[in-house]
């Protein structure tokens, strides 16, 4: 090993990375998203996707859903560091693949091509609640909701059917059954 | 209808209600309405710094030495950016600061106006929280909230940015009532079960150690008293981080000295070999742990901290206890006394071998150095300073570098809040303005800044502040003409390529002192040192003491980078060192 000239210790062993969905309830005030995102960038955490909107206009509460990857130690740190922010009310955390949780992403897909191509495209999307939002002689705009990796696959499959543009949201999450996030 | 107050008046009403006595600041265009209001509030005194960074560090020194939050007042733009270093320093060392900054009028925000900057954006990562006040009706609430956030839980800096038009606008002021209930961000989540578990671990331990940090100081003077009682009723050895010095008497037999990169041989070896480590208010910083994979491999670890995010961040622990140090120790002592009144006696045999081993490490005498009768050794200078000031209630601040480590090693503190040093951020230029703040809080005490000549030049302008307010601070410069710690690393790790670490054309510090209107003293030889130090202590004015020391002295012991605690480099005086150096040379 090359001799260290650093005043800092060598990095230790890296742990296994997991994907987690972190849900944060915050006061909907100026700069709150910058605080949350700045915490991630400042501490070197990863953001895979982000979805944020106000969910309780009366109390001014926004719900931020962040998909992130990290070692169990890093995920724990993310939750605790988020919890320290003044406008943060509560933080919930779920492993990707948790059976008790529903995750969904929405995608808008624009396809340009003849009727036959477009019909084939609709067939590809059949499993993912396709909604035709706009239709012309040459084009169609579809809305689908699915998991991230499912949308990835659909996008690959649609290439040959004239997919020209994609717009996707970050994932949002909700518990199954009557339970709510603690 | 109740009276309407301007924003500037509200700022002062809030500070009066918060019992603020001193503001450290610097005026400018965007805070003029607040400065205009100053004359109407006799209970609040403004200390004019010479640079906003100096104001910030002075407020830190004030806060650390008296336990109250430091208040800083600066203008927009450069005023705010200059204070960023001090805010970051306070954030890293958990010092409560409330910084009020002026901002350009609301309608000019975002137009790149004169002296405009995105203050809340710039200070977001270096404060616990910050606010831009856009409605004068929110001002009072925001300032009171700012004081609450700064002082509760793990303390830290906050900033309130107030646009100039808000300072002129009027609103009602409702009297402030301090809430007994602390906000949801402060944590006392521990239970009796945790304490019982800890006591069980303590009674089984054969090689226990207390590892204490700045959290004990931040928890208040009572925490230090309780810590002393805890250590005495358990008979366990104790070591402290840089920030924790003073929470336990430095000359007590159970105290192993500071640990970490420049800690003592006995403290670091005890940390490495212990079977139970009880961390009280410290945070497993990288200067403490060394190589994390080999950090204290055999021990069970307990971590008491008020900040849950400090726990399991760097080192996994077996028993986390989230709570205020004082409250945890108090319950711990109570429980020991109730259930194990003979803990000390029954435990003595358990850990007698451990103390024997510690005795062997101690006999290495790792802080030893080869003294000289021709040149002043920096360690000797600190030892003499300690001997000549230990009978006074002396407050010590430092800059950053070798002198800081020598001060931590050789000056023995026996009370909390007497030691102010920049540990987390390592800010050169911290000590002089911090001494200003300490002297403001304790006008009749002896305040000494143990400094290096390179560090002290970074904020030298604050001597002018000291002279203006008759603050008899003593700037004790260990002058080796090098950035000593940089030079040491270059000697050990960069083939003695002393790249840019020598300062040519240093000022004549004695003449500089005179130029500022204070007293300059120079010591060149060990013989004259005592007499000159005494002269410094006796002068009732600010002093710059230019102590010319050995230029190439290194700071030992030292854990080289990437090494665990039990592989220390010792000083040149130790025979064992030759063995380690032989191997160490290829390792470092």
XYZ file of C-alpha atoms in Angstrom:
770
model
C 0.000 0.000 0.000
C 1.284 3.469 -0.802
C 2.314 5.353 2.308
C -0.243 7.794 3.505
C 0.656 11.467 3.499
C -2.727 12.513 4.707
C -3.354 14.052 8.084
C -6.568 12.051 8.061
C -7.002 8.364 8.630
C -7.482 5.958 5.735
C -11.024 5.163 4.721
C -12.233 2.030 6.449
C -14.012 -0.872 4.835
C -17.103 0.060 2.828
C -20.357 -1.566 3.903
C -23.107 -2.917 1.681
C -25.316 -0.291 0.041
C -29.106 -0.448 0.411
C -31.767 1.665 -1.267
C -34.140 3.397 1.115
C -37.114 5.682 0.757
C -37.029 8.504 3.287
C -40.225 10.452 3.883
C -39.910 13.816 5.640
C -42.707 16.093 6.887
C -41.605 19.718 6.957
C -43.006 23.202 7.465
C -43.646 24.619 4.028
C -41.467 27.700 4.467
C -38.876 29.518 2.352
C -35.650 27.595 1.985
C -36.818 24.355 3.551
C -36.098 22.261 0.471
C -32.626 23.846 0.236
C -32.004 22.818 3.853
C -32.944 19.204 3.198
C -31.127 18.942 -0.120
C -28.132 20.885 1.235
C -27.836 18.406 4.072
C -27.584 15.589 1.530
C -25.027 17.329 -0.684
C -23.023 18.748 2.229
C -22.595 15.379 3.895
C -22.035 13.469 0.688
C -25.284 11.493 0.737
C -26.885 10.395 -2.467
C -30.291 11.438 -3.882
C -31.714 9.079 -6.487
C -35.059 10.821 -6.771
C -36.990 13.518 -4.995
C -40.672 14.381 -4.819
C -42.066 17.271 -2.819
C -45.395 19.044 -2.458
C -47.576 20.572 0.205
C -49.988 17.991 1.633
C -51.630 19.960 4.432
C -52.351 23.538 3.342
C -54.026 24.389 6.635
C -50.980 23.616 8.769
C -48.540 24.367 5.951
C -46.960 20.938 5.927
C -45.070 19.586 2.920
C -44.149 15.978 2.387
C -40.754 15.226 0.864
C -40.027 11.743 -0.464
C -36.376 11.001 -1.121
C -34.967 7.808 -2.609
C -31.387 7.323 -1.467
C -28.684 4.673 -1.246
C -26.223 4.117 1.556
C -24.804 1.746 4.129
C -27.047 1.089 7.127
C -24.869 3.504 9.107
C -25.311 6.263 6.516
C -29.090 5.729 6.328
C -29.244 6.011 10.117
C -27.239 9.244 9.970
C -29.518 10.681 7.265
C -32.570 10.118 9.449
C -30.956 11.567 12.569
C -29.496 14.570 10.764
C -32.861 15.301 9.106
C -34.542 15.034 12.494
C -32.295 17.818 13.825
C -33.460 20.387 11.261
C -35.782 22.905 12.889
C -38.621 22.798 10.267
C -38.680 18.984 10.162
C -41.609 17.397 12.025
C -41.008 13.713 11.464
C -38.939 11.337 9.392
C -39.915 7.869 8.165
C -37.690 5.378 6.417
C -38.441 2.281 4.315
C -36.312 -0.254 2.513
C -37.034 -0.537 -1.187
C -38.968 -3.768 -1.587
C -40.790 -3.462 1.735
C -44.063 -5.340 1.137
C -46.054 -3.098 3.435
C -45.365 0.007 1.426
C -46.640 1.146 -1.958
C -44.128 3.023 -4.076
C -45.147 4.728 -7.292
C -43.603 6.943 -9.903
C -45.422 8.654 -12.720
C -44.052 9.132 -16.230
C -45.286 11.086 -19.236
C -44.257 9.523 -22.544
C -44.491 11.152 -25.949
C -44.572 8.827 -28.957
C -44.440 9.882 -32.557
C -45.419 7.342 -35.232
C -48.278 5.734 -37.139
C -51.387 4.216 -35.568
C -50.023 0.715 -35.548
C -46.895 1.732 -33.701
C -48.920 3.717 -31.200
C -51.259 0.829 -30.545
C -48.321 -1.477 -29.976
C -46.920 1.074 -27.561
C -50.183 1.152 -25.633
C -50.030 -2.617 -25.368
C -46.548 -2.438 -23.856
C -47.846 -0.046 -21.233
C -51.017 -2.007 -20.503
C -49.909 -3.191 -17.081
C -49.096 0.304 -15.862
C -52.447 2.096 -16.025
C -51.817 3.945 -19.267
C -53.899 7.081 -19.797
C -53.921 8.874 -23.125
C -53.597 12.542 -22.294
C -53.166 13.904 -25.796
C -53.596 12.506 -29.263
C -52.929 13.806 -32.765
C -52.625 12.135 -36.146
C -48.920 11.597 -35.638
C -48.404 11.495 -31.903
C -49.690 10.461 -28.508
C -48.831 11.469 -24.926
C -49.240 8.650 -22.408
C -49.283 8.750 -18.654
C -48.194 5.649 -16.745
C -47.648 4.947 -13.058
C -45.279 2.186 -11.990
C -42.098 1.392 -10.093
C -38.871 3.016 -11.159
C -37.396 -0.143 -12.680
C -40.655 -0.924 -14.488
C -40.616 2.495 -16.111
C -36.976 1.900 -17.053
C -38.011 -1.292 -18.838
C -41.017 0.314 -20.546
C -38.793 3.104 -21.824
C -36.443 0.578 -23.341
C -39.301 -1.316 -24.952
C -40.930 1.812 -26.351
C -37.862 3.015 -28.221
C -38.805 1.073 -31.307
C -42.358 2.425 -31.185
C -41.353 6.049 -31.579
C -40.638 7.260 -28.021
C -39.264 10.804 -28.380
C -39.622 12.388 -24.967
C -39.949 11.283 -21.342
C -40.773 13.223 -18.189
C -40.710 11.410 -14.851
C -41.527 12.274 -11.232
C -39.662 11.062 -8.210
C -41.131 8.163 -6.267
C -43.887 8.740 -3.709
C -44.815 6.249 -1.033
C -47.708 5.222 1.197
C -48.323 2.392 3.645
C -50.806 -0.371 2.799
C -53.855 -1.047 4.972
C -55.240 1.238 7.626
C -51.868 2.064 9.151
C -50.241 5.444 8.653
C -46.622 6.528 8.949
C -45.578 6.971 12.508
C -54.189 49.961 21.410
C -50.755 48.816 22.483
C -47.699 50.717 21.441
C -46.030 50.145 18.106
C -42.279 49.643 17.990
C -39.893 49.828 15.054
C -38.053 46.673 14.000
C -34.838 48.113 15.457
C -36.568 48.713 18.800
C -37.968 45.205 18.745
C -34.447 43.796 18.267
C -33.371 45.489 21.498
C -36.554 44.629 23.392
C -35.932 40.993 22.564
C -32.324 41.227 23.709
C -33.360 42.890 26.952
C -35.849 40.104 27.572
C -33.099 37.582 26.833
C -30.860 39.349 29.388
C -28.191 40.151 26.818
C -25.452 42.348 28.301
C -22.955 42.544 25.465
C -23.150 42.649 21.692
C -20.020 42.120 19.631
C -20.327 43.825 16.296
C -19.404 46.165 13.507
C -21.753 48.735 11.945
C -22.585 49.207 8.280
C -25.287 50.564 5.964
C -27.821 47.774 6.368
C -27.812 47.765 10.185
C -27.743 51.513 10.806
C -31.305 51.661 12.210
C -30.301 49.084 14.829
C -27.114 50.999 15.676
C -29.174 54.176 15.900
C -31.333 52.537 18.562
C -28.339 51.382 20.666
C -28.160 54.650 22.626
C -31.609 54.060 24.155
C -30.684 50.785 25.860
C -28.268 51.212 28.734
C -28.288 47.611 29.868
C -26.734 46.479 26.596
C -23.155 47.369 25.804
C -21.764 47.146 22.283
C -18.167 46.006 21.806
C -16.757 47.300 18.545
C -14.487 44.716 16.943
C -12.061 45.523 14.118
C -13.303 42.791 11.789
C -16.532 40.793 11.854
C -14.608 37.524 12.264
C -13.080 39.036 15.401
C -16.548 39.973 16.655
C -17.687 36.386 16.087
C -14.745 34.792 17.900
C -15.043 37.303 20.742
C -18.694 36.288 21.143
C -17.542 32.654 21.176
C -14.969 33.377 23.883
C -17.649 35.182 25.867
C -20.110 32.302 25.487
C -17.615 29.580 26.371
C -16.287 31.311 29.445
C -19.623 32.266 30.997
C -22.144 29.799 29.551
C -24.459 32.464 28.092
C -25.074 32.803 24.346
C -22.794 35.245 22.513
C -24.519 37.909 20.421
C -23.041 39.241 17.183
C -24.323 42.154 15.109
C -23.033 42.660 11.580
C -24.053 44.399 8.401
C -25.084 42.835 5.085
C -22.734 41.529 2.372
C -19.113 41.589 3.568
C -20.226 41.904 7.188
C -22.095 38.650 6.886
C -19.447 36.812 4.848
C -16.707 37.854 7.284
C -18.584 36.293 10.175
C -18.951 32.942 8.400
C -15.657 31.574 9.799
C -16.745 32.317 13.347
C -20.184 30.772 12.774
C -18.633 27.620 11.342
C -16.204 27.479 14.254
C -19.082 27.765 16.715
C -21.044 25.118 14.810
C -18.178 22.624 14.998
C -17.500 23.236 18.690
C -21.187 23.550 19.731
C -21.021 27.147 20.994
C -24.304 29.095 21.337
C -24.156 32.232 19.173
C -26.964 34.474 17.986
C -25.873 36.478 14.956
C -28.042 39.328 13.735
C -27.190 40.563 10.269
C -28.564 43.470 8.314
C -29.827 42.887 4.808
C -30.635 45.203 1.915
C -34.276 46.391 1.880
C -36.804 43.713 0.914
C -37.571 45.231 -2.497
C -33.867 45.110 -3.440
C -33.294 41.470 -2.469
C -32.307 39.522 -5.551
C -31.216 42.531 -7.592
C -27.485 42.290 -6.774
C -27.830 45.462 -4.735
C -24.885 47.176 -3.047
C -23.576 44.977 -0.213
C -26.175 42.337 -0.933
C -25.404 38.661 -0.546
C -27.536 35.575 0.025
C -26.745 35.532 3.740
C -29.193 32.803 4.710
C -27.987 30.721 1.755
C -24.320 31.169 2.672
C -24.830 30.473 6.375
C -27.295 27.593 6.019
C -24.644 24.851 6.356
C -22.826 26.558 9.238
C -25.738 27.382 11.552
C -28.228 25.253 13.465
C -30.902 27.313 11.772
C -31.276 30.726 10.172
C -34.099 33.067 9.264
C -34.697 35.867 6.793
C -37.340 38.091 8.386
C -39.668 39.469 5.717
C -42.467 40.663 7.988
C -41.872 42.908 10.985
C -44.704 41.140 12.828
C -42.622 37.973 12.775
C -39.469 39.679 14.079
C -39.892 39.288 17.844
C -41.038 35.696 17.571
C -38.100 34.881 15.310
C -35.451 36.415 17.566
C -36.779 34.617 20.639
C -36.899 31.381 18.693
C -33.297 32.034 17.603
C -32.152 32.249 21.230
C -34.057 29.077 22.033
C -32.525 27.102 19.159
C -29.008 28.367 19.931
C -29.102 27.391 23.588
C -31.150 24.186 23.746
C -30.173 20.628 22.901
C -26.675 20.597 21.463
C -25.865 24.322 21.431
C -24.765 26.095 18.269
C -24.888 29.254 16.193
C -28.019 30.738 14.585
C -28.479 33.750 12.342
C -31.343 36.205 11.885
C -31.138 38.264 8.694
C -33.151 41.502 8.938
C -33.694 43.689 5.828
C -33.254 47.396 6.439
C -36.895 48.293 5.697
C -38.051 45.793 8.324
C -35.849 47.596 10.855
C -37.862 50.787 10.185
C -41.349 49.258 10.029
C -43.509 49.130 13.124
C -45.255 46.312 14.967
C -46.576 45.415 18.389
C -44.313 43.726 20.881
C -45.829 41.181 23.189
C -43.838 40.439 26.273
C -41.820 37.314 26.130
C -42.288 34.468 28.515
C -39.541 31.924 28.658
C -41.093 28.531 28.091
C -40.253 25.832 30.551
C -40.886 23.129 28.033
C -37.982 22.879 25.630
C -38.640 22.424 21.938
C -38.903 19.046 20.297
C -35.316 19.154 19.095
C -33.761 18.750 22.517
C -33.398 15.211 23.665
C -33.553 13.534 27.001
C -34.651 10.107 25.944
C -32.787 7.881 28.361
C -34.455 5.692 30.924
C -33.596 4.001 34.205
C -33.149 0.788 32.228
C -30.232 2.286 30.296
C -28.599 3.401 33.518
C -29.053 -0.047 35.094
C -27.493 -1.641 32.034
C -24.552 0.751 32.256
C -23.989 -0.036 35.925
C -24.067 -3.732 35.143
C -21.392 -3.210 32.483
C -19.376 -1.095 34.885
C -19.376 -3.710 37.618
C -18.199 -6.400 35.190
C -15.436 -4.291 33.634
C -11.821 -5.103 34.359
C -10.289 -2.418 32.159
C -12.728 0.485 32.142
C -12.094 4.076 31.088
C -14.089 7.314 31.007
C -13.575 9.285 27.812
C -15.068 12.744 28.293
C -15.509 15.714 25.984
C -16.893 19.198 25.485
C -20.428 17.954 26.177
C -19.582 17.921 29.876
C -18.591 21.606 29.728
C -21.664 22.496 27.655
C -23.916 20.777 30.164
C -22.950 23.420 32.736
C -20.640 23.655 35.756
C -22.764 21.187 37.700
C -21.951 18.453 35.181
C -18.242 18.874 35.934
C -18.878 18.545 39.660
C -20.948 15.437 39.085
C -18.275 13.991 36.815
C -15.718 14.399 39.597
C -18.004 12.568 41.982
C -18.666 9.792 39.454
C -14.960 9.258 38.809
C -14.191 9.224 42.504
C -16.941 6.744 43.461
C -15.999 4.354 40.660
C -12.210 4.532 40.847
C -12.038 4.362 37.041
C -9.351 6.177 35.048
C -10.466 9.140 32.975
C -9.140 10.801 29.833
C -10.443 13.909 28.121
C -10.610 15.325 24.619
C -9.165 18.729 23.788
C -12.561 20.382 24.326
C -13.265 18.579 27.590
C -10.168 19.818 29.433
C -11.090 21.415 32.719
C -14.175 19.304 33.387
C -11.918 17.115 35.536
C -8.845 18.364 37.438
C -5.731 18.002 35.277
C -3.502 17.179 38.246
C -5.725 14.440 39.707
C -4.188 10.991 39.916
C -7.113 9.338 38.098
C -6.667 11.663 35.121
C -4.562 10.184 32.315
C -4.227 13.438 30.376
C -5.607 14.296 26.972
C -6.071 11.556 24.378
C -5.882 11.613 20.606
C -3.316 12.506 17.989
C -1.138 14.400 20.480
C -2.509 12.760 23.604
C -0.487 11.007 26.279
C 0.914 7.492 25.932
C -1.125 6.249 28.894
C -4.413 7.754 27.673
C -4.142 6.370 24.158
C -2.947 2.943 25.219
C -5.692 2.743 27.810
C -8.241 3.640 25.119
C -6.834 0.934 22.867
C -6.704 -1.837 25.461
C -9.787 -1.078 27.569
C -12.724 -3.479 27.842
C -15.300 -0.793 28.683
C -15.244 2.691 27.206
C -17.708 5.201 28.611
C -17.900 8.201 26.290
C -19.465 11.184 28.024
C -20.192 14.123 25.729
C -17.478 13.438 23.148
C -17.982 12.568 19.501
C -15.327 10.048 18.310
C -13.661 12.704 16.175
C -11.006 11.489 13.704
C -8.235 13.231 15.712
C -9.309 11.044 18.622
C -9.917 7.670 17.014
C -6.981 7.425 14.601
C -7.491 4.442 12.327
C -11.135 3.632 12.824
C -10.932 -0.084 11.932
C -8.424 -0.664 14.726
C -9.926 1.729 17.260
C -10.207 0.136 20.692
C -10.900 -3.363 19.303
C -11.673 -5.187 22.557
C -14.005 -2.785 24.277
C -17.709 -2.505 24.855
C -18.621 1.090 24.179
C -21.157 3.341 25.870
C -21.967 6.762 24.442
C -23.743 9.476 26.409
C -24.647 12.430 24.168
C -27.471 14.940 23.822
C -27.283 14.763 20.032
C -28.617 11.431 18.745
C -26.855 11.951 15.417
C -23.473 11.867 17.190
C -24.144 8.294 18.249
C -23.031 5.537 15.851
C -21.788 8.181 13.383
C -18.108 7.231 13.426
C -17.942 4.330 15.847
C -20.601 1.734 16.585
C -21.477 1.605 20.252
C -23.077 -1.093 22.405
C -25.118 1.160 24.659
C -26.319 4.571 23.418
C -27.719 6.954 26.010
C -29.299 10.073 24.528
C -29.503 12.794 27.115
C -28.016 15.809 28.804
C -24.716 14.838 30.454
C -25.610 16.378 33.791
C -28.946 14.584 34.023
C -27.486 11.229 32.969
C -24.582 11.390 35.432
C -26.867 12.545 38.198
C -29.155 9.532 37.769
C -26.126 7.266 37.398
C -24.624 8.436 40.696
C -27.980 8.182 42.453
C -28.476 4.626 41.245
C -24.961 3.516 42.169
C -25.334 4.955 45.657
C -28.697 3.272 46.126
C -27.956 -0.184 44.760
C -24.181 -0.523 45.027
C -23.029 1.609 47.941
C -19.778 -0.353 48.066
C -19.050 -0.067 44.375
C -15.614 1.484 44.855
C -14.477 -1.154 47.331
C -15.798 -4.177 45.484
C -14.493 -2.785 42.250
C -11.014 -1.980 43.461
C -9.702 -5.504 43.095
C -11.420 -5.880 39.753
C -9.437 -3.095 38.211
C -6.210 -3.181 40.219
C -4.298 -4.919 37.415
C -5.570 -2.302 35.016
C -4.173 0.491 37.179
C -0.884 -1.403 37.361
C -0.728 -1.475 33.562
C -1.617 2.207 33.389
C 1.215 2.873 35.832
C 3.644 1.195 33.436
C 2.447 3.356 30.543
C 2.673 6.414 32.727
C 6.283 5.678 33.596
C 7.163 6.250 29.926
C 6.543 9.914 30.743
C 5.471 10.686 27.203
C 5.186 14.460 27.648
C 8.867 14.655 28.529
C 11.187 16.760 26.386
C 14.885 17.583 26.352
C 15.178 20.948 27.998
C 17.881 23.428 27.135
C 19.592 26.199 29.056
C 20.320 28.199 25.910
C 17.052 28.348 24.005
C 13.547 28.415 25.407
C 11.758 25.149 24.713
C 8.089 25.865 23.962
C 6.965 23.148 26.384
C 9.109 24.735 29.083
C 7.543 28.129 28.391
C 4.036 26.671 28.906
C 5.138 24.872 32.063
C 6.522 28.104 33.492
C 3.395 29.994 32.475
C 1.325 27.360 34.249
C 3.413 27.439 37.412
C 3.267 31.222 37.593
C -0.477 31.497 36.906
C -1.977 28.378 38.483
C -2.823 30.106 41.734
C -4.933 32.670 39.956
C -8.216 31.734 38.344
C -6.676 31.945 34.878
C -8.546 31.728 31.569
C -6.572 30.370 28.609
C -7.437 30.748 24.928
C -5.296 29.478 22.071
C -4.774 29.794 18.394
C -4.270 26.627 16.320
C -1.116 24.589 15.852
C 1.786 23.228 17.887
C 1.412 25.826 20.635
C -2.221 24.742 21.048
C -1.224 21.118 21.577
C 1.601 22.043 23.961
C -0.821 24.190 25.925
C -3.290 21.297 26.104
C -0.532 18.927 27.240
C 1.305 21.090 29.754
C -1.256 23.512 31.170
C -3.328 21.707 33.803
C -6.894 22.917 34.095
C -8.965 22.217 37.165
C -12.178 24.092 36.367
C -14.543 24.073 33.403
C -14.985 27.134 31.136
C -11.331 28.154 31.614
C -10.069 26.717 28.317
C -11.198 28.190 25.009
C -9.718 26.628 21.895
C -10.860 26.020 18.342
C -10.980 22.255 18.142
C -13.397 21.192 15.434
C -12.705 23.780 12.779
C -9.118 24.504 13.850
C -9.316 28.228 13.174
C -5.987 30.066 13.230
C -6.659 33.538 14.592
C -9.279 32.349 17.065
C -7.418 32.972 20.317
C -6.875 36.721 20.358
C -10.471 37.802 19.710
C -11.701 34.958 21.937
C -9.545 36.414 24.733
C -11.263 39.758 24.159
C -14.643 38.097 24.706
C -13.443 36.207 27.784
C -12.066 39.368 29.361
C -15.359 41.156 28.704
C -17.162 38.430 30.650
C -14.534 38.326 33.419
C -13.032 41.825 33.686
C -10.961 41.075 36.786
C -9.522 37.713 35.811
C -6.230 36.894 34.133
C -6.840 35.999 30.475
C -3.952 34.608 28.429
C -3.985 33.738 24.733
C -1.303 31.108 24.156
C -0.487 31.888 20.533
C 1.772 31.164 17.625
C 3.211 34.040 15.658
C 1.551 32.886 12.433
C -1.941 32.412 13.880
C -2.015 35.595 15.862
C -1.240 37.712 12.809
C -4.505 36.569 11.258
C -6.578 38.604 13.727
C -3.944 40.929 15.184
C -6.155 43.950 14.508
C -8.279 43.021 17.539
C -5.512 44.334 19.810
C -7.051 47.671 18.992
C -10.347 46.445 20.468
C -8.564 45.306 23.616
C -6.958 48.710 24.026
C -10.212 50.583 23.393
C -12.083 48.734 26.153
C -9.121 48.497 28.586
C -9.058 44.716 28.389
C -5.733 43.576 29.868
C -5.469 40.384 27.781
C -2.050 38.751 27.532
C -0.973 37.473 24.133
C 1.720 34.893 24.887
C 3.328 34.154 21.512
C 5.542 31.086 21.163
C 7.497 32.528 18.283
C 9.391 29.987 16.191
C 9.000 31.861 12.888
C 7.389 28.768 11.375
C 3.872 27.545 10.981
C 5.055 24.924 13.402
C 2.510 22.180 12.844
C 2.801 22.528 9.072
C 6.591 22.376 9.411
C 6.327 19.282 11.625
C 4.166 17.433 9.095
C 6.510 18.457 6.302
C 9.470 17.149 8.294
C 7.797 13.833 9.052
C 5.828 13.209 5.861
C 7.135 15.384 3.040
C 10.879 14.808 3.108
C 11.609 18.046 4.952
C 10.375 20.111 2.048
C 9.385 23.146 4.106
C 7.182 24.563 1.428
C 5.921 28.039 2.422
C 5.838 27.272 6.137
C 8.520 29.777 7.125
C 7.418 33.354 7.689
C 9.983 35.888 6.595
C 9.576 39.550 7.470
C 7.655 39.051 10.705
C 6.810 42.276 12.495
C 8.718 43.287 15.612
C 6.030 42.244 18.098
C 7.309 44.537 20.852
C 7.126 47.571 18.606
C 3.792 46.377 17.272
C 2.473 46.247 20.841
C 3.645 49.774 21.403
C 2.031 50.918 18.162
C -1.290 49.569 19.437
C -0.789 51.380 22.723
C -0.217 48.261 24.805
C 2.872 46.697 26.327
C 5.433 44.573 24.468
C 7.717 42.125 26.284
C 10.311 39.828 24.733
C 11.959 36.783 26.292
C 14.988 35.228 24.589
C 16.558 32.893 27.127
C 15.261 30.415 29.701
C 16.889 32.393 32.543
C 14.859 35.501 31.997
C 11.585 33.725 31.262
C 10.090 33.661 34.782
C 10.821 37.280 35.454
C 9.312 38.357 32.127
C 6.194 36.231 32.606
C 5.743 37.791 36.045
C 6.115 41.218 34.469
C 3.399 40.293 31.955
C 1.040 39.151 34.713
C 1.592 42.286 36.762
C 0.958 44.800 33.974
C -2.623 46.020 34.046
C -2.708 46.609 30.299
C -2.938 44.377 27.263
C 0.418 42.720 26.594
C 2.000 41.107 23.553
C 4.631 38.714 24.857
C 7.128 37.643 22.197
C 8.630 34.420 23.500
C 11.420 33.339 21.150
C 11.443 29.543 21.256
C 13.353 26.682 19.662
C 12.491 26.848 15.966
C 12.481 23.138 15.204
C 10.866 21.566 18.225
C 8.248 18.952 17.340
C 5.073 18.161 19.199
C 5.145 14.662 20.695
C 3.751 12.171 21.425
C 1.944 11.736 18.155
C -0.205 9.122 16.476
C 0.840 9.186 12.824
C -1.884 9.185 10.201
C -3.625 5.904 9.581
C -2.309 4.339 12.798
C -4.188 2.972 15.772
C -3.754 4.276 19.317
C -1.076 1.835 20.362
C 1.398 2.879 17.675
C 2.520 6.272 18.890
C 5.642 8.220 18.085
C 7.306 9.397 21.253
C 9.682 12.300 21.691
C 13.444 12.241 21.125
C 14.079 11.730 24.822
C 12.697 8.243 24.891
C 14.768 5.218 24.058
C 11.804 3.213 22.988
C 11.214 5.830 20.366
C 14.232 4.681 18.377
C 12.588 1.342 17.802
C 9.305 2.906 16.799
C 10.967 5.517 14.643
C 12.903 2.864 12.742
C 9.660 1.190 11.838
C 7.690 4.400 11.999
C 9.758 6.053 9.298
C 8.557 3.601 6.709
C 5.047 3.788 8.095
C 4.357 7.520 8.279
